[in-house]
Short mmCIF file of C-alpha atoms and ligand atoms in Angstrom, two decimals:
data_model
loop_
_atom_site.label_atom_id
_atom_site.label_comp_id
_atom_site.label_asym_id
_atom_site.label_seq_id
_atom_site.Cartn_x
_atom_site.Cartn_y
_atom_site.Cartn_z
CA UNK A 220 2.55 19.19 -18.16
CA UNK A 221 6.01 17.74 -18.77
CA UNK A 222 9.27 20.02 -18.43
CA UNK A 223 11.62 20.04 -21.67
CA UNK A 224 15.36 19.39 -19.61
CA UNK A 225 18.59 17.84 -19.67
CA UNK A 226 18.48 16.79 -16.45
CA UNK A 227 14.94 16.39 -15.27
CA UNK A 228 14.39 16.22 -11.46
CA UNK A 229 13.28 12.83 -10.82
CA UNK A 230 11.95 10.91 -7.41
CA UNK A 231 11.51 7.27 -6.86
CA UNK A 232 9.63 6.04 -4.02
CA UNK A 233 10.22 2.26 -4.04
CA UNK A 234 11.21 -0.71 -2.89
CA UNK A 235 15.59 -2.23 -2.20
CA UNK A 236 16.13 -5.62 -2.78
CA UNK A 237 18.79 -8.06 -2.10
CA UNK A 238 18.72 -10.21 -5.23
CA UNK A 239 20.44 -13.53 -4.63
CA UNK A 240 20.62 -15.09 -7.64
CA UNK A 241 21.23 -18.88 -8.43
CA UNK A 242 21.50 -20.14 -12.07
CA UNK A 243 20.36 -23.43 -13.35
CA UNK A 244 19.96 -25.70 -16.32
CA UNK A 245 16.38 -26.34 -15.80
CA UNK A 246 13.85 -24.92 -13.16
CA UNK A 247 12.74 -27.71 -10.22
CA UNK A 248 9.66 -29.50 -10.36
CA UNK A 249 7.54 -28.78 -7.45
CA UNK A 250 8.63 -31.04 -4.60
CA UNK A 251 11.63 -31.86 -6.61
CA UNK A 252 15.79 -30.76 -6.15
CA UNK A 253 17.75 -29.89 -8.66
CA UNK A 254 22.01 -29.01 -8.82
CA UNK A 255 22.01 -25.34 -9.75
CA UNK A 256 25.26 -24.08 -11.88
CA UNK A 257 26.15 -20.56 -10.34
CA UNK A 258 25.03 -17.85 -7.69
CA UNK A 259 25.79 -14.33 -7.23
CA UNK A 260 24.46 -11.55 -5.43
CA UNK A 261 23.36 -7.75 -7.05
CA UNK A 262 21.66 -4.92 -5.96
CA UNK A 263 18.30 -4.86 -6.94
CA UNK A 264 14.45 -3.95 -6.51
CA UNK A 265 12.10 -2.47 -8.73
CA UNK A 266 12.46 0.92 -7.19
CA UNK A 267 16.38 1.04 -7.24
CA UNK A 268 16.55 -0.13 -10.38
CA UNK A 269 14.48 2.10 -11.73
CA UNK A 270 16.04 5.07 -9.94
CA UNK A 271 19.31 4.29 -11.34
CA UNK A 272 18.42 3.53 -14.62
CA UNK A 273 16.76 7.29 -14.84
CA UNK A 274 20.40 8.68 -12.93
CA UNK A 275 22.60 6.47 -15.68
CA UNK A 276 20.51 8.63 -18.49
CA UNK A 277 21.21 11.91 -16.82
CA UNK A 278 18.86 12.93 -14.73
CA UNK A 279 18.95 14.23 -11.31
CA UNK A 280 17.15 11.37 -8.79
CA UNK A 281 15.97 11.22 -5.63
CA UNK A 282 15.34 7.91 -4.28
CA UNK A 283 12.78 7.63 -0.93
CA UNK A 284 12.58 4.29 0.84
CA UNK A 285 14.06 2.06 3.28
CA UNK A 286 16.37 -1.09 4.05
CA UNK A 287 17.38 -2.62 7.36
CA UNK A 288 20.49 -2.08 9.62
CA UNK A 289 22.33 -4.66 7.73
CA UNK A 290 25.18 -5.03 5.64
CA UNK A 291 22.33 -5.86 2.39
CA UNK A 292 20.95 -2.31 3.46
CA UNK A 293 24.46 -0.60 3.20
CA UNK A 294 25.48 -2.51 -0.52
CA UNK A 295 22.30 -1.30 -1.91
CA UNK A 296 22.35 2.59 -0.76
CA UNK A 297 26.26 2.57 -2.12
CA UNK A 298 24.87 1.13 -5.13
CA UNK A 299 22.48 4.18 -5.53
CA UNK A 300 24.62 6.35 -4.02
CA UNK A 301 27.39 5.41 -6.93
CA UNK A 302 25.07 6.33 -9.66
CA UNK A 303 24.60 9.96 -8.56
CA UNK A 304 21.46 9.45 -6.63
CA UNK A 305 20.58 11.39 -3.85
CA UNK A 306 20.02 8.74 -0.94
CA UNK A 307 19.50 11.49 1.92
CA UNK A 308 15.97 10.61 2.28
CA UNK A 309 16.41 6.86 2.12
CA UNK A 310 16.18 5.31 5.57
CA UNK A 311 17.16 3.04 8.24
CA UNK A 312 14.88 0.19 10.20
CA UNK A 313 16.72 -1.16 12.95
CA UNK A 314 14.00 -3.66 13.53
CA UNK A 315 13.14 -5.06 9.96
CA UNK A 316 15.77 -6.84 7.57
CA UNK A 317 16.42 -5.57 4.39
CA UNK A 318 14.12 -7.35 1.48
CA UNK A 319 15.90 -10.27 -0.45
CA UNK A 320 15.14 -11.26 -3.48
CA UNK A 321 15.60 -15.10 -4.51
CA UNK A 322 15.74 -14.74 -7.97
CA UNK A 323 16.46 -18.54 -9.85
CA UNK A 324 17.33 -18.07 -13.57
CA UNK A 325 17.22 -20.89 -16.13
CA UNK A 326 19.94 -20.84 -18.89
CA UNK A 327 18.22 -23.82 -20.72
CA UNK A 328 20.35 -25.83 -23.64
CA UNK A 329 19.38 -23.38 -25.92
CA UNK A 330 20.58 -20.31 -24.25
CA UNK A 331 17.37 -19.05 -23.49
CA UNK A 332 16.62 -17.62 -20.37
CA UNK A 333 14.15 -17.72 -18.05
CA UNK A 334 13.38 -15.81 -14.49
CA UNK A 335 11.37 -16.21 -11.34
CA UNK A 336 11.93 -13.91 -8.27
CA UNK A 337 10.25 -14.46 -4.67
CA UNK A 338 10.77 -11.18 -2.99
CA UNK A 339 10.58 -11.10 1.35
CA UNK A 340 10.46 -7.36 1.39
CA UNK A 341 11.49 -6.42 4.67
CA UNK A 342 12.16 -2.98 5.88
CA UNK A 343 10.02 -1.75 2.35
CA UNK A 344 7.12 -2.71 3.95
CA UNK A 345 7.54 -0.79 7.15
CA UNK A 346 7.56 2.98 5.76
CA UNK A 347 4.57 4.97 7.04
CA UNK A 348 3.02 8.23 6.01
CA UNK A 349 4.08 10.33 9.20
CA UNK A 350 7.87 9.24 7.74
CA UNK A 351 6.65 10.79 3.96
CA UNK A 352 5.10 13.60 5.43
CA UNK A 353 7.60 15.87 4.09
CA UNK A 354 6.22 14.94 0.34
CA UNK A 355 3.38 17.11 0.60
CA UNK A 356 5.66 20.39 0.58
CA UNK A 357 8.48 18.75 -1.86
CA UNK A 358 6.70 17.15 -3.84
CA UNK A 359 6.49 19.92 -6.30
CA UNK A 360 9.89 20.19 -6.82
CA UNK A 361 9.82 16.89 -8.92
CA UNK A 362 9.31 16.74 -12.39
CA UNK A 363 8.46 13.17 -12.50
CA UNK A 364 7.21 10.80 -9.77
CA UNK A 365 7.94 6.98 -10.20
CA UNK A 366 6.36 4.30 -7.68
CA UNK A 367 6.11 0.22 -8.34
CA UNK A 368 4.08 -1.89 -5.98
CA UNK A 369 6.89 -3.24 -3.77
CA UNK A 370 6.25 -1.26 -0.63
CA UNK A 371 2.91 -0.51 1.14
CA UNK A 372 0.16 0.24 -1.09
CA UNK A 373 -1.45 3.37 0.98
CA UNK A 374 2.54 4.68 0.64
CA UNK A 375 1.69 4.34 -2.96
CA UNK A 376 -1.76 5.76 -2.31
CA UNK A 377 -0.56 8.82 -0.58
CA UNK A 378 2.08 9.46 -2.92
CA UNK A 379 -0.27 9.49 -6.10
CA UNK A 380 -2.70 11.86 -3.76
CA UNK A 381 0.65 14.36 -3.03
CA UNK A 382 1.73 14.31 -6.64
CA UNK A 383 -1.65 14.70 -8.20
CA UNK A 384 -2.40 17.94 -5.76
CA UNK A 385 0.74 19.85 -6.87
CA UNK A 386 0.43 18.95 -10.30
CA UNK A 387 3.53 16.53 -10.71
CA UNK A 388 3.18 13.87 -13.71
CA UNK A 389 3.02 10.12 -12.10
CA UNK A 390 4.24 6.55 -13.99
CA UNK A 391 3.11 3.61 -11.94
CA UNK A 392 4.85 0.75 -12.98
CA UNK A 393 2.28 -1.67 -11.20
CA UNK A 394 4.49 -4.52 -10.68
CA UNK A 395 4.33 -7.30 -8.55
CA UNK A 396 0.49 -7.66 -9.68
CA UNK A 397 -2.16 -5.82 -7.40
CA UNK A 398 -5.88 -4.58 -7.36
CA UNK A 399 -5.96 -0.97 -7.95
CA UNK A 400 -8.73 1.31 -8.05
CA UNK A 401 -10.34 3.60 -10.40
CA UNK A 402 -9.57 6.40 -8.50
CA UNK A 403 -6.04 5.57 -8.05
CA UNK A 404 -5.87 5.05 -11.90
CA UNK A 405 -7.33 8.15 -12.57
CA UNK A 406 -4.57 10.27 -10.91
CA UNK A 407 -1.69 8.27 -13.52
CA UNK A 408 -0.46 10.24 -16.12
CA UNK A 409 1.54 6.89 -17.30
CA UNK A 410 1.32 3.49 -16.34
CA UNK A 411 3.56 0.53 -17.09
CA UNK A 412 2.48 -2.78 -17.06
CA UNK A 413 3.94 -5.33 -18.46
CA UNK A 414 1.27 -7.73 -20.84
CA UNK A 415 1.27 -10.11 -17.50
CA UNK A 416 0.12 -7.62 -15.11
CA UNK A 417 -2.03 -5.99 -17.80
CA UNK A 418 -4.16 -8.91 -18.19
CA UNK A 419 -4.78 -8.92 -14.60
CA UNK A 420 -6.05 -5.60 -14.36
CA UNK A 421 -7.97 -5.72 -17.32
CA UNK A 422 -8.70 -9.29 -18.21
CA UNK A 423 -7.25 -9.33 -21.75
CA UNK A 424 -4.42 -11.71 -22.23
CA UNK A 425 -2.62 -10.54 -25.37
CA UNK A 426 -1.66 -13.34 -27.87
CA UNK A 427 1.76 -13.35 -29.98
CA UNK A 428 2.43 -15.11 -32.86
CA UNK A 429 6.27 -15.64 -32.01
CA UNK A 430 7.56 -12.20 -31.73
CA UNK A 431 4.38 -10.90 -33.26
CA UNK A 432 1.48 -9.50 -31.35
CA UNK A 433 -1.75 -9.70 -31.64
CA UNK A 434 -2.65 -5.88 -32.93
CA UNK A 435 -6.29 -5.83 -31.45
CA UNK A 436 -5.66 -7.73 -28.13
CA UNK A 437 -2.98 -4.60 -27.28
CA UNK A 438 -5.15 -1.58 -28.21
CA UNK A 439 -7.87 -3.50 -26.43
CA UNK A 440 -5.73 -3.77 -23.17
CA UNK A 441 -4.66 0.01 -23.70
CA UNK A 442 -8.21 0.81 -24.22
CA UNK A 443 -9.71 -0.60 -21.23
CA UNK A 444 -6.89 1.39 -18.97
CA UNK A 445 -7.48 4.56 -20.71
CA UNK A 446 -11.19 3.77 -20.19
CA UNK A 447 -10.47 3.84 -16.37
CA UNK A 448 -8.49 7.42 -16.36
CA UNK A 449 -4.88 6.38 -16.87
CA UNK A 450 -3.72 9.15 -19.40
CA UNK A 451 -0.72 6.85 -21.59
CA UNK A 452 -0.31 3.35 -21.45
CA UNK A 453 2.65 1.94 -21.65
CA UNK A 454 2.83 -2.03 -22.04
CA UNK A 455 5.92 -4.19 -22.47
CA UNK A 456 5.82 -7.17 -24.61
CA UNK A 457 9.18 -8.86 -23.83
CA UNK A 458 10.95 -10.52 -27.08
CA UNK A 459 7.85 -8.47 -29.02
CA UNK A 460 9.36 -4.97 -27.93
CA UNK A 461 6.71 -2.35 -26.60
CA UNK A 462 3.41 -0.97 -26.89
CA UNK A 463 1.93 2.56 -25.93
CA UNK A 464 -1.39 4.58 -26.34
CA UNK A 465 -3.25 7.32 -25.24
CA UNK A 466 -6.21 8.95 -26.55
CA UNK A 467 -4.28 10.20 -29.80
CA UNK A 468 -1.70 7.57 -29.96
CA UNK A 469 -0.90 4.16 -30.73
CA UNK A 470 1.73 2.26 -31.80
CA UNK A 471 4.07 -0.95 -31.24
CA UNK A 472 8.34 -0.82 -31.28
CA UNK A 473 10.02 -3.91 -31.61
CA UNK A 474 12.61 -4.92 -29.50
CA UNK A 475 16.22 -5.03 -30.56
CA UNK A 476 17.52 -7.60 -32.33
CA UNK A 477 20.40 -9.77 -32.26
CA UNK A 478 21.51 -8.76 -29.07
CA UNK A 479 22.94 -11.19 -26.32
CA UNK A 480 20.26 -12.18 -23.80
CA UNK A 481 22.08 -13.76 -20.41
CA UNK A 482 19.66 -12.41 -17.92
CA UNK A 483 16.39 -10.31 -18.10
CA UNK A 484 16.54 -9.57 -14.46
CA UNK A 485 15.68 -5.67 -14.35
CA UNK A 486 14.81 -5.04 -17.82
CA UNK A 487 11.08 -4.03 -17.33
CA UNK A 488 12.82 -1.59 -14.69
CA UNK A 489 15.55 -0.36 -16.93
CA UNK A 490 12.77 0.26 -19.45
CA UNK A 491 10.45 1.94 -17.35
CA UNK A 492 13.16 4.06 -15.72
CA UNK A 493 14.37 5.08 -19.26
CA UNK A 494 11.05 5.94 -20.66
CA UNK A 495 10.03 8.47 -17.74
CA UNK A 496 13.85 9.88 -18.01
CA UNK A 497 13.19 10.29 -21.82
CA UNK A 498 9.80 11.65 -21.70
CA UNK A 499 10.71 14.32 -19.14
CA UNK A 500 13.76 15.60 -21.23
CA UNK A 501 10.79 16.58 -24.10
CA UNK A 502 11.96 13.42 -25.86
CA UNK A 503 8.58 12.17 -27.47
CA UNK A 504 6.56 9.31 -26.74
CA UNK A 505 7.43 6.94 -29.76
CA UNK A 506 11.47 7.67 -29.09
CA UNK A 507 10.97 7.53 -26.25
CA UNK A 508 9.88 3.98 -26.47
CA UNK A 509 12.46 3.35 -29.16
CA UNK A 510 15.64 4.06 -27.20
CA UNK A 511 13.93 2.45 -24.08
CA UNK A 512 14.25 -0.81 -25.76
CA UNK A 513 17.89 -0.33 -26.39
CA UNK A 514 18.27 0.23 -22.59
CA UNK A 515 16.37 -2.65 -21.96
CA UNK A 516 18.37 -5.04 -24.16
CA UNK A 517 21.86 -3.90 -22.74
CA UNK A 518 19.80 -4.56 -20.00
CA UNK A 519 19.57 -8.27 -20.85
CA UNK A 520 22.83 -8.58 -21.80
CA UNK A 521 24.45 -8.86 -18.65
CA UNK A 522 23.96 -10.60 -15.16
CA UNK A 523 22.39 -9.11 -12.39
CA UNK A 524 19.33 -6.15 -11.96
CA UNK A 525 21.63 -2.75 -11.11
CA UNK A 526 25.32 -4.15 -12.56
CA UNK A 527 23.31 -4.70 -15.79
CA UNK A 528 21.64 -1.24 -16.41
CA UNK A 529 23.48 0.95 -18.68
CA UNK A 530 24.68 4.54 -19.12
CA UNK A 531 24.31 6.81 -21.37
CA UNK A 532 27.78 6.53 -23.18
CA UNK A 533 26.53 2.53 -23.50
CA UNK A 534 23.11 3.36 -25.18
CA UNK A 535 24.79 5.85 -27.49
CA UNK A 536 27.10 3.11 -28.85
CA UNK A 537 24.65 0.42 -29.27
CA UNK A 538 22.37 3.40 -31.22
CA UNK A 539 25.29 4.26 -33.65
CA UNK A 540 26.29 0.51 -34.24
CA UNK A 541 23.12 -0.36 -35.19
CA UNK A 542 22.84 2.99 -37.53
CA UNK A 543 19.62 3.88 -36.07
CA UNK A 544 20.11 7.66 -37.19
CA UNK A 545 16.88 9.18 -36.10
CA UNK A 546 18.17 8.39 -32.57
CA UNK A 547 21.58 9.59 -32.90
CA UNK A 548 22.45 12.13 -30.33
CA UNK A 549 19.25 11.86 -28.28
CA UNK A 550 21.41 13.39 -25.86
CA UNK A 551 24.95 14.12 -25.88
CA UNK A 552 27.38 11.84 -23.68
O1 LIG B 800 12.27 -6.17 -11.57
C1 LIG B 800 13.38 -6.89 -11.13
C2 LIG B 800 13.49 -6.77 -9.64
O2 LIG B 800 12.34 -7.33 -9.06
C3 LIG B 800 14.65 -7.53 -9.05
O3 LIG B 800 15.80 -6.76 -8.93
C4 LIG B 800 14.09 -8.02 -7.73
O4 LIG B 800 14.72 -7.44 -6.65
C5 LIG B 800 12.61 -7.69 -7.74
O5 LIG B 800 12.34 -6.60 -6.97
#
């Protein structure tokens, strides 16, 4: 059962990332070089992100995890740290580096944009169970569990297991793309894919029709995780908006339009972030989803994972420019 507050407790086992960023006209061929047109360093990873998208939106975060004994490591704690995010539990590998990301972005003639990220994940992929230990008697104090699939999947494993036990609501976001199994699935009270990673777990590619869906394809890819035990589905679309379901639900938001799209780097994390912060304040599932895709296109709007995600006062704004009334003071700023 979901909690109804302001601030909902919140904890993020995940992943840091180093995102080094170069920009460029056009992507290279394979085999081929091409002259890129900017770089810049951000905080990033899908488990940072995430954790300070929900902090931005007012909740209360934990984030457990780990970087290396490096100056990457230190940037991306402060990062958290500046947010409000409780980092005590985050820690330190003298041995492993801390994960980079090498994210190249295409800003083609058009102005659309384009990403692809390689991530070397380090010092994510050395936490161990004996470190998480602790979980199994603070677990409970959570009201929401978030995990992606950037650190080692029996972390992820034993996490579900500790929330599940001591009845604490879990949202997989199951990105980069892995096998899971059923019994995994069946301990998810939300997952996130997006349409990319759906298709891989389920086999059904969804087809659009511009920024048009196809209607069947999504409730057939929400059908055949439901079918497996996840309890809500939750599938981003990109320029198409967002999907959810569950066994009384279903329907489709559109994304916002006409806002400025320079990088998506971190929106599917911004979104996901948002929705569990939303969902655990007793916000319901189709607002939810509705203000999520604000977050995610402020998201867009500017460079870089974390410098992109916005707060509250910036959602709040967008909302009231665009007159969306039913979402006016979602929560005050
Ligand atoms: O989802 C975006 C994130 O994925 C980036 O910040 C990058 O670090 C990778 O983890």
């Amino acid at each position: 059962m979901i909690g109804i507050k302001d601030s909902p407790e919140i904890l993020v086992v995940g992943s840091f990332v180093k995102d080094l960023i170069v920009s460029t006209n056009r992507f290279p061929k394979v085999g081929e070089t091409v002259l890129g047109c900017g770089f810049q360093t951000a905080s990033g990873g899908k488990g940072a992100n995430q954790a300070i998208q929900a902090a931005r939106l007012g909740a209360h975060v934990t984030m457990v995890g780990k970087v290396g004994d490096d100056i990457y490591g230190k940037e991306m704690i402060d990062s958290c740290v500046e947010s409000g995010i409780d980092c005590r539990k985050v820690m330190i590998d003298q041995d492993a580096p801390s994960a980079i990301g090498n994210v190249q972005l295409q800003v083609d003639k058009e102005g659309k944009t384009q990403n692809r990220i390689i991530v070397v994940p380090g010092a994510n992929m050395t936490i161990t169970k004996k470190e998480l230990r602790f979980l199994e008697k603070e677990i409970k104090n959570y009201d929401m569990v978030l995990i992606q699939f950037e650190i080692p999947m029996e972390i992820n494993e034993f996490v579900i297991e500790c929330a599940e036990r001591n009845g604490v609501p879990v949202m997989l976001n199951p990105a980069p793309s892995a096998p899971l199994s059923d019994s995994i699935m069946s301990k998810l009270t939300y997952m996130s894919p997006n349409e990319h990673e759906a298709a891989d777990i389920t086999g059904v590619t969804i087809r659009h029709d511009g920024a048009n869906v196809n209607k069947d394809d999504v409730k057939a890819v929400i059908n055949a995780l439901l079918d497996r035990g996840v309890k809500n589905v939750l599938i981003t679309l990109g320029t198409a908006g967002a999907a959810f379901g569950n066994e009384n639900e279903f329907f489709i938001c559109p994304s916002i339009q006409n806002t400025k799209a320079v990088d998506p780097t971190g929106a599917g994390d911004s979104f996901v972030g948002a929705f569990a912060t939303l969902v655990s304040m007793g916000i319901d599932h189709e607002k939810s989803v509705r203000i999520a895709n604000y977050v995610g296109a402020l998201t867009v709007s500017k460079m870089g994972a974390q410098p992109s995600l916005p707060w509250v006062e910036n959602v709040n704004d967008l909302i009231r420019e665009r007159n969306d009334i039913e979402l006016l003071n979602w929560r005050k700023s």
